[in-house]
């Protein structure tokens, strides 16, 4: 892997990990369009750890409070009703679906799920779902001529049932093209949560899932084929860009619609379908990338 390839792939990882447009799809498509070889699971795992470090730093206050309160609740009954302690349990509960499905569907994830036709389908379908969820949220917030605005839920109203639903939405991202943030935010909006609450829980929920996945895949980094220099460089790029994207995205969603992402997803999915149908792009190009 060249330094230029590592820079571009790190940039793509950082730009797309937190936006509702699917980082796995973009890593695959970038490698396929450029005609590059598969960067490998170890490369992907390490660069994802870089973007998750950006989450840990950006949400460091929230995460510190949650971890501290959760540990205290294990030994002190008075802390068990604390919101941060409950959030700790809800992050654990919400992480169960992707852990179970990730292990159960491992062969499918590494095989049939990598077909670019499925990726294109998910880009379009999840884009439309995100668009509908965003429309409903906007309608609730603004109300109408004969309808009063609806008060949407915050994370203080999050319970085990909703936490599991969030978790199953996150697990859908095992299929390239779905998007971890896109699926969990859509699920949150459809359950009546605010954009900010859905996005915040989505980012917090991703931390254990991505770090666990990264640790599992890192065993491949010891096979002697990992280009450590370019890989570490890509991780640093992904971390810096990812942090900037989180900061921008959290401000963006407080006042803006998700429709630009919806339109982009649908158009990209249509383009991929067309390229595969015309034979310009193989449905299995760069099959392991991302």
mmCIF file of N, CA, C and O in Angstrom, residues 89-154:
data_model
loop_
_atom_site.group_PDB
_atom_site.id
_atom_site.type_symbol
_atom_site.label_atom_id
_atom_site.label_comp_id
_atom_site.label_asym_id
_atom_site.label_seq_id
_atom_site.Cartn_x
_atom_site.Cartn_y
_atom_site.Cartn_z
ATOM 1 N N UNK A 89 -25.644 0.854 31.508
ATOM 2 C CA UNK A 89 -26.332 -0.422 31.258
ATOM 3 C C UNK A 89 -27.000 -0.418 29.887
ATOM 4 O O UNK A 89 -27.024 -1.442 29.193
ATOM 5 N N UNK A 90 -27.546 0.724 29.478
ATOM 6 C CA UNK A 90 -28.241 0.794 28.191
ATOM 7 C C UNK A 90 -27.270 0.669 27.018
ATOM 8 O O UNK A 90 -27.628 0.117 25.977
ATOM 9 N N UNK A 91 -26.046 1.173 27.179
ATOM 10 C CA UNK A 91 -25.037 0.994 26.134
ATOM 11 C C UNK A 91 -24.655 -0.490 26.029
ATOM 12 O O UNK A 91 -24.480 -1.023 24.930
ATOM 13 N N UNK A 92 -24.558 -1.153 27.189
ATOM 14 C CA UNK A 92 -24.255 -2.591 27.197
ATOM 15 C C UNK A 92 -25.390 -3.367 26.530
ATOM 16 O O UNK A 92 -25.159 -4.222 25.669
ATOM 17 N N UNK A 93 -26.625 -3.069 26.922
ATOM 18 C CA UNK A 93 -27.791 -3.750 26.354
ATOM 19 C C UNK A 93 -27.875 -3.510 24.849
ATOM 20 O O UNK A 93 -28.125 -4.443 24.065
ATOM 21 N N UNK A 94 -27.653 -2.257 24.445
ATOM 22 C CA UNK A 94 -27.738 -1.924 23.029
ATOM 23 C C UNK A 94 -26.634 -2.547 22.192
ATOM 24 O O UNK A 94 -26.765 -2.639 20.962
ATOM 25 N N UNK A 95 -25.554 -2.990 22.835
ATOM 26 C CA UNK A 95 -24.431 -3.596 22.113
ATOM 27 C C UNK A 95 -24.616 -5.092 21.900
ATOM 28 O O UNK A 95 -23.887 -5.702 21.110
ATOM 29 N N UNK A 96 -25.580 -5.696 22.586
ATOM 30 C CA UNK A 96 -25.782 -7.144 22.493
ATOM 31 C C UNK A 96 -26.158 -7.595 21.077
ATOM 32 O O UNK A 96 -25.573 -8.564 20.563
ATOM 33 N N UNK A 97 -27.115 -6.934 20.406
ATOM 34 C CA UNK A 97 -27.511 -7.413 19.070
ATOM 35 C C UNK A 97 -26.373 -7.503 18.068
ATOM 36 O O UNK A 97 -26.220 -8.514 17.372
ATOM 37 N N UNK A 98 -25.546 -6.460 17.974
ATOM 38 C CA UNK A 98 -24.482 -6.487 16.977
ATOM 39 C C UNK A 98 -23.415 -7.515 17.343
ATOM 40 O O UNK A 98 -22.791 -8.111 16.454
ATOM 41 N N UNK A 99 -23.219 -7.758 18.642
ATOM 42 C CA UNK A 99 -22.259 -8.778 19.053
ATOM 43 C C UNK A 99 -22.716 -10.170 18.646
ATOM 44 O O UNK A 99 -21.950 -10.948 18.072
ATOM 45 N N UNK A 100 -23.981 -10.472 18.925
ATOM 46 C CA UNK A 100 -24.527 -11.790 18.595
ATOM 47 C C UNK A 100 -24.611 -11.995 17.078
ATOM 48 O O UNK A 100 -24.196 -13.028 16.552
ATOM 49 N N UNK A 101 -25.157 -11.003 16.370
ATOM 50 C CA UNK A 101 -25.321 -11.143 14.921
ATOM 51 C C UNK A 101 -23.978 -11.107 14.198
ATOM 52 O O UNK A 101 -23.806 -11.753 13.164
ATOM 53 N N UNK A 102 -23.026 -10.342 14.744
ATOM 54 C CA UNK A 102 -21.709 -10.282 14.128
ATOM 55 C C UNK A 102 -21.020 -11.634 14.116
ATOM 56 O O UNK A 102 -20.363 -12.004 13.134
ATOM 57 N N UNK A 103 -21.175 -12.385 15.203
ATOM 58 C CA UNK A 103 -20.575 -13.717 15.295
ATOM 59 C C UNK A 103 -21.383 -14.725 14.477
ATOM 60 O O UNK A 103 -20.823 -15.534 13.725
ATOM 61 N N UNK A 104 -22.711 -14.652 14.585
ATOM 62 C CA UNK A 104 -23.582 -15.608 13.901
ATOM 63 C C UNK A 104 -23.499 -15.490 12.379
ATOM 64 O O UNK A 104 -23.507 -16.495 11.661
ATOM 65 N N UNK A 105 -23.424 -14.266 11.891
ATOM 66 C CA UNK A 105 -23.462 -14.028 10.443
ATOM 67 C C UNK A 105 -22.083 -13.740 9.848
ATOM 68 O O UNK A 105 -21.987 -13.136 8.783
ATOM 69 N N UNK A 106 -21.024 -14.158 10.542
ATOM 70 C CA UNK A 106 -19.663 -13.838 10.110
ATOM 71 C C UNK A 106 -19.398 -14.252 8.660
ATOM 72 O O UNK A 106 -18.840 -13.477 7.879
ATOM 73 N N UNK A 107 -19.800 -15.461 8.279
ATOM 74 C CA UNK A 107 -19.541 -15.936 6.914
ATOM 75 C C UNK A 107 -20.304 -15.116 5.875
ATOM 76 O O UNK A 107 -19.782 -14.820 4.800
ATOM 77 N N UNK A 108 -21.545 -14.762 6.199
ATOM 78 C CA UNK A 108 -22.338 -13.957 5.271
ATOM 79 C C UNK A 108 -21.777 -12.541 5.145
ATOM 80 O O UNK A 108 -21.751 -11.965 4.050
ATOM 81 N N UNK A 109 -21.306 -11.999 6.272
ATOM 82 C CA UNK A 109 -20.746 -10.642 6.271
ATOM 83 C C UNK A 109 -19.515 -10.563 5.383
ATOM 84 O O UNK A 109 -19.294 -9.585 4.665
ATOM 85 N N UNK A 110 -18.702 -11.617 5.430
ATOM 86 C CA UNK A 110 -17.475 -11.646 4.645
ATOM 87 C C UNK A 110 -17.687 -12.184 3.237
ATOM 88 O O UNK A 110 -16.764 -12.183 2.430
ATOM 89 N N UNK A 111 -18.918 -12.652 2.930
ATOM 90 C CA UNK A 111 -19.209 -13.220 1.614
ATOM 91 C C UNK A 111 -20.324 -12.503 0.888
ATOM 92 O O UNK A 111 -20.124 -11.431 0.311
ATOM 93 N N UNK A 112 -21.545 -13.088 0.889
ATOM 94 C CA UNK A 112 -22.672 -12.529 0.126
ATOM 95 C C UNK A 112 -22.993 -11.076 0.421
ATOM 96 O O UNK A 112 -23.413 -10.338 -0.475
ATOM 97 N N UNK A 113 -22.817 -10.641 1.667
ATOM 98 C CA UNK A 113 -23.146 -9.254 2.026
ATOM 99 C C UNK A 113 -22.242 -8.240 1.325
ATOM 100 O O UNK A 113 -22.547 -7.051 1.305
ATOM 101 N N UNK A 114 -21.119 -8.714 0.737
ATOM 102 C CA UNK A 114 -20.165 -7.794 0.115
ATOM 103 C C UNK A 114 -20.527 -7.458 -1.336
ATOM 104 O O UNK A 114 -19.880 -6.624 -1.955
ATOM 105 N N UNK A 115 -21.554 -8.097 -1.874
ATOM 106 C CA UNK A 115 -21.975 -7.859 -3.259
ATOM 107 C C UNK A 115 -22.373 -6.395 -3.427
ATOM 108 O O UNK A 115 -23.208 -5.887 -2.673
ATOM 109 N N UNK A 116 -21.796 -5.720 -4.409
ATOM 110 C CA UNK A 116 -22.075 -4.300 -4.612
ATOM 111 C C UNK A 116 -23.530 -4.024 -4.965
ATOM 112 O O UNK A 116 -24.028 -2.923 -4.732
ATOM 113 N N UNK A 117 -24.223 -5.012 -5.525
ATOM 114 C CA UNK A 117 -25.640 -4.822 -5.811
ATOM 115 C C UNK A 117 -26.444 -4.714 -4.519
ATOM 116 O O UNK A 117 -27.400 -3.920 -4.436
ATOM 117 N N UNK A 118 -26.048 -5.484 -3.501
ATOM 118 C CA UNK A 118 -26.697 -5.379 -2.198
ATOM 119 C C UNK A 118 -26.326 -4.052 -1.539
ATOM 120 O O UNK A 118 -27.172 -3.399 -0.919
ATOM 121 N N UNK A 119 -25.056 -3.653 -1.682
ATOM 122 C CA UNK A 119 -24.620 -2.369 -1.133
ATOM 123 C C UNK A 119 -25.427 -1.224 -1.729
ATOM 124 O O UNK A 119 -25.897 -0.331 -1.010
ATOM 125 N N UNK A 120 -25.614 -1.245 -3.054
ATOM 126 C CA UNK A 120 -26.388 -0.205 -3.726
ATOM 127 C C UNK A 120 -27.839 -0.206 -3.251
ATOM 128 O O UNK A 120 -28.437 0.859 -3.030
ATOM 129 N N UNK A 121 -28.394 -1.403 -3.071
ATOM 130 C CA UNK A 121 -29.774 -1.509 -2.583
ATOM 131 C C UNK A 121 -29.921 -0.886 -1.207
ATOM 132 O O UNK A 121 -30.867 -0.134 -0.935
ATOM 133 N N UNK A 122 -28.968 -1.193 -0.330
ATOM 134 C CA UNK A 122 -29.021 -0.654 1.023
ATOM 135 C C UNK A 122 -28.826 0.862 1.043
ATOM 136 O O UNK A 122 -29.436 1.560 1.851
ATOM 137 N N UNK A 123 -27.976 1.366 0.158
ATOM 138 C CA UNK A 123 -27.798 2.812 0.074
ATOM 139 C C UNK A 123 -29.120 3.503 -0.233
ATOM 140 O O UNK A 123 -29.488 4.503 0.378
ATOM 141 N N UNK A 124 -29.862 2.948 -1.193
ATOM 142 C CA UNK A 124 -31.131 3.551 -1.602
ATOM 143 C C UNK A 124 -32.208 3.342 -0.534
ATOM 144 O O UNK A 124 -32.870 4.307 -0.107
ATOM 145 N N UNK A 125 -32.393 2.091 -0.100
ATOM 146 C CA UNK A 125 -33.466 1.768 0.853
ATOM 147 C C UNK A 125 -33.287 2.516 2.167
ATOM 148 O O UNK A 125 -34.220 3.156 2.676
ATOM 149 N N UNK A 126 -32.077 2.454 2.747
ATOM 150 C CA UNK A 126 -31.853 3.139 4.021
ATOM 151 C C UNK A 126 -31.875 4.652 3.856
ATOM 152 O O UNK A 126 -32.239 5.371 4.782
ATOM 153 N N UNK A 127 -31.528 5.132 2.660
ATOM 154 C CA UNK A 127 -31.642 6.556 2.389
ATOM 155 C C UNK A 127 -33.085 7.007 2.452
ATOM 156 O O UNK A 127 -33.410 8.052 3.046
ATOM 157 N N UNK A 128 -33.985 6.214 1.864
ATOM 158 C CA UNK A 128 -35.413 6.548 1.879
ATOM 159 C C UNK A 128 -35.987 6.458 3.291
ATOM 160 O O UNK A 128 -36.824 7.279 3.686
ATOM 161 N N UNK A 129 -35.529 5.453 4.057
ATOM 162 C CA UNK A 129 -35.990 5.325 5.442
ATOM 163 C C UNK A 129 -35.534 6.528 6.269
ATOM 164 O O UNK A 129 -36.301 7.093 7.054
ATOM 165 N N UNK A 130 -34.282 6.934 6.080
ATOM 166 C CA UNK A 130 -33.762 8.106 6.785
ATOM 167 C C UNK A 130 -34.558 9.348 6.403
ATOM 168 O O UNK A 130 -34.889 10.182 7.259
ATOM 169 N N UNK A 131 -34.892 9.470 5.119
ATOM 170 C CA UNK A 131 -35.670 10.616 4.660
ATOM 171 C C UNK A 131 -37.041 10.652 5.303
ATOM 172 O O UNK A 131 -37.512 11.725 5.729
ATOM 173 N N UNK A 132 -37.709 9.495 5.400
ATOM 174 C CA UNK A 132 -39.034 9.432 6.025
ATOM 175 C C UNK A 132 -38.942 9.768 7.514
ATOM 176 O O UNK A 132 -39.772 10.513 8.048
ATOM 177 N N UNK A 133 -37.936 9.197 8.191
ATOM 178 C CA UNK A 133 -37.768 9.459 9.621
ATOM 179 C C UNK A 133 -37.496 10.940 9.872
ATOM 180 O O UNK A 133 -38.025 11.527 10.826
ATOM 181 N N UNK A 134 -36.684 11.541 9.026
ATOM 182 C CA UNK A 134 -36.366 12.961 9.164
ATOM 183 C C UNK A 134 -37.606 13.825 8.927
ATOM 184 O O UNK A 134 -37.836 14.809 9.629
ATOM 185 N N UNK A 135 -38.416 13.437 7.936
ATOM 186 C CA UNK A 135 -39.654 14.168 7.648
ATOM 187 C C UNK A 135 -40.603 14.123 8.833
ATOM 188 O O UNK A 135 -41.212 15.127 9.204
ATOM 189 N N UNK A 136 -40.720 12.948 9.458
ATOM 190 C CA UNK A 136 -41.597 12.815 10.629
ATOM 191 C C UNK A 136 -41.111 13.673 11.784
ATOM 192 O O UNK A 136 -41.902 14.316 12.487
ATOM 193 N N UNK A 137 -39.785 13.691 11.987
ATOM 194 C CA UNK A 137 -39.227 14.498 13.075
ATOM 195 C C UNK A 137 -39.500 15.981 12.831
ATOM 196 O O UNK A 137 -39.886 16.718 13.753
ATOM 197 N N UNK A 138 -39.313 16.428 11.593
ATOM 198 C CA UNK A 138 -39.558 17.832 11.257
ATOM 199 C C UNK A 138 -41.032 18.188 11.432
ATOM 200 O O UNK A 138 -41.367 19.269 11.925
ATOM 201 N N UNK A 139 -41.921 17.266 11.052
ATOM 202 C CA UNK A 139 -43.358 17.508 11.204
ATOM 203 C C UNK A 139 -43.731 17.639 12.672
ATOM 204 O O UNK A 139 -44.522 18.515 13.057
ATOM 205 N N UNK A 140 -43.151 16.775 13.523
ATOM 206 C CA UNK A 140 -43.435 16.843 14.953
ATOM 207 C C UNK A 140 -42.942 18.149 15.555
ATOM 208 O O UNK A 140 -43.617 18.754 16.398
ATOM 209 N N UNK A 141 -41.763 18.579 15.139
ATOM 210 C CA UNK A 141 -41.162 19.779 15.706
ATOM 211 C C UNK A 141 -41.907 21.047 15.296
ATOM 212 O O UNK A 141 -42.077 21.977 16.095
ATOM 213 N N UNK A 142 -42.362 21.085 14.050
ATOM 214 C CA UNK A 142 -43.009 22.300 13.536
ATOM 215 C C UNK A 142 -44.514 22.328 13.758
ATOM 216 O O UNK A 142 -45.130 23.388 13.819
ATOM 217 N N UNK A 143 -45.128 21.142 13.851
ATOM 218 C CA UNK A 143 -46.578 21.103 13.963
ATOM 219 C C UNK A 143 -47.194 21.451 12.621
ATOM 220 O O UNK A 143 -46.569 21.316 11.572
ATOM 221 N N UNK A 144 -48.414 21.941 12.643
ATOM 222 C CA UNK A 144 -49.084 22.297 11.394
ATOM 223 C C UNK A 144 -50.288 23.170 11.654
ATOM 224 O O UNK A 144 -50.532 23.607 12.787
ATOM 225 N N UNK A 145 -51.044 23.409 10.595
ATOM 226 C CA UNK A 145 -52.197 24.298 10.701
ATOM 227 C C UNK A 145 -53.206 23.768 11.709
ATOM 228 O O UNK A 145 -53.822 24.539 12.463
ATOM 229 N N UNK A 146 -53.422 22.480 11.719
ATOM 230 C CA UNK A 146 -54.384 21.875 12.629
ATOM 231 C C UNK A 146 -53.713 20.882 13.583
ATOM 232 O O UNK A 146 -54.361 19.974 14.095
ATOM 233 N N UNK A 147 -52.403 21.057 13.791
ATOM 234 C CA UNK A 147 -51.659 20.098 14.612
ATOM 235 C C UNK A 147 -50.602 20.828 15.429
ATOM 236 O O UNK A 147 -49.787 21.576 14.883
ATOM 237 N N UNK A 148 -50.626 20.616 16.729
ATOM 238 C CA UNK A 148 -49.645 21.256 17.612
ATOM 239 C C UNK A 148 -48.314 20.513 17.527
ATOM 240 O O UNK A 148 -48.272 19.319 17.224
ATOM 241 N N UNK A 149 -47.193 21.198 17.769
ATOM 242 C CA UNK A 149 -45.879 20.525 17.776
ATOM 243 C C UNK A 149 -45.857 19.411 18.813
ATOM 244 O O UNK A 149 -46.495 19.500 19.859
ATOM 245 N N UNK A 150 -45.132 18.343 18.497
ATOM 246 C CA UNK A 150 -45.024 17.193 19.402
ATOM 247 C C UNK A 150 -43.678 17.229 20.112
ATOM 248 O O UNK A 150 -42.638 17.420 19.471
ATOM 249 N N UNK A 151 -43.712 17.067 21.436
ATOM 250 C CA UNK A 151 -42.484 17.047 22.214
ATOM 251 C C UNK A 151 -41.768 15.720 21.992
ATOM 252 O O UNK A 151 -42.303 14.655 22.316
ATOM 253 N N UNK A 152 -40.563 15.737 21.451
ATOM 254 C CA UNK A 152 -39.821 14.500 21.174
ATOM 255 C C UNK A 152 -39.004 14.090 22.396
ATOM 256 O O UNK A 152 -38.688 14.894 23.263
ATOM 257 N N UNK A 153 -38.644 12.810 22.449
ATOM 258 C CA UNK A 153 -37.986 12.242 23.625
ATOM 259 C C UNK A 153 -36.491 12.575 23.672
ATOM 260 O O UNK A 153 -35.846 12.731 22.639
ATOM 261 N N UNK A 154 -35.963 12.654 24.884
ATOM 262 C CA UNK A 154 -34.531 12.828 25.104
ATOM 263 C C UNK A 154 -33.965 11.518 25.644
ATOM 264 O O UNK A 154 -34.705 10.559 25.906
#
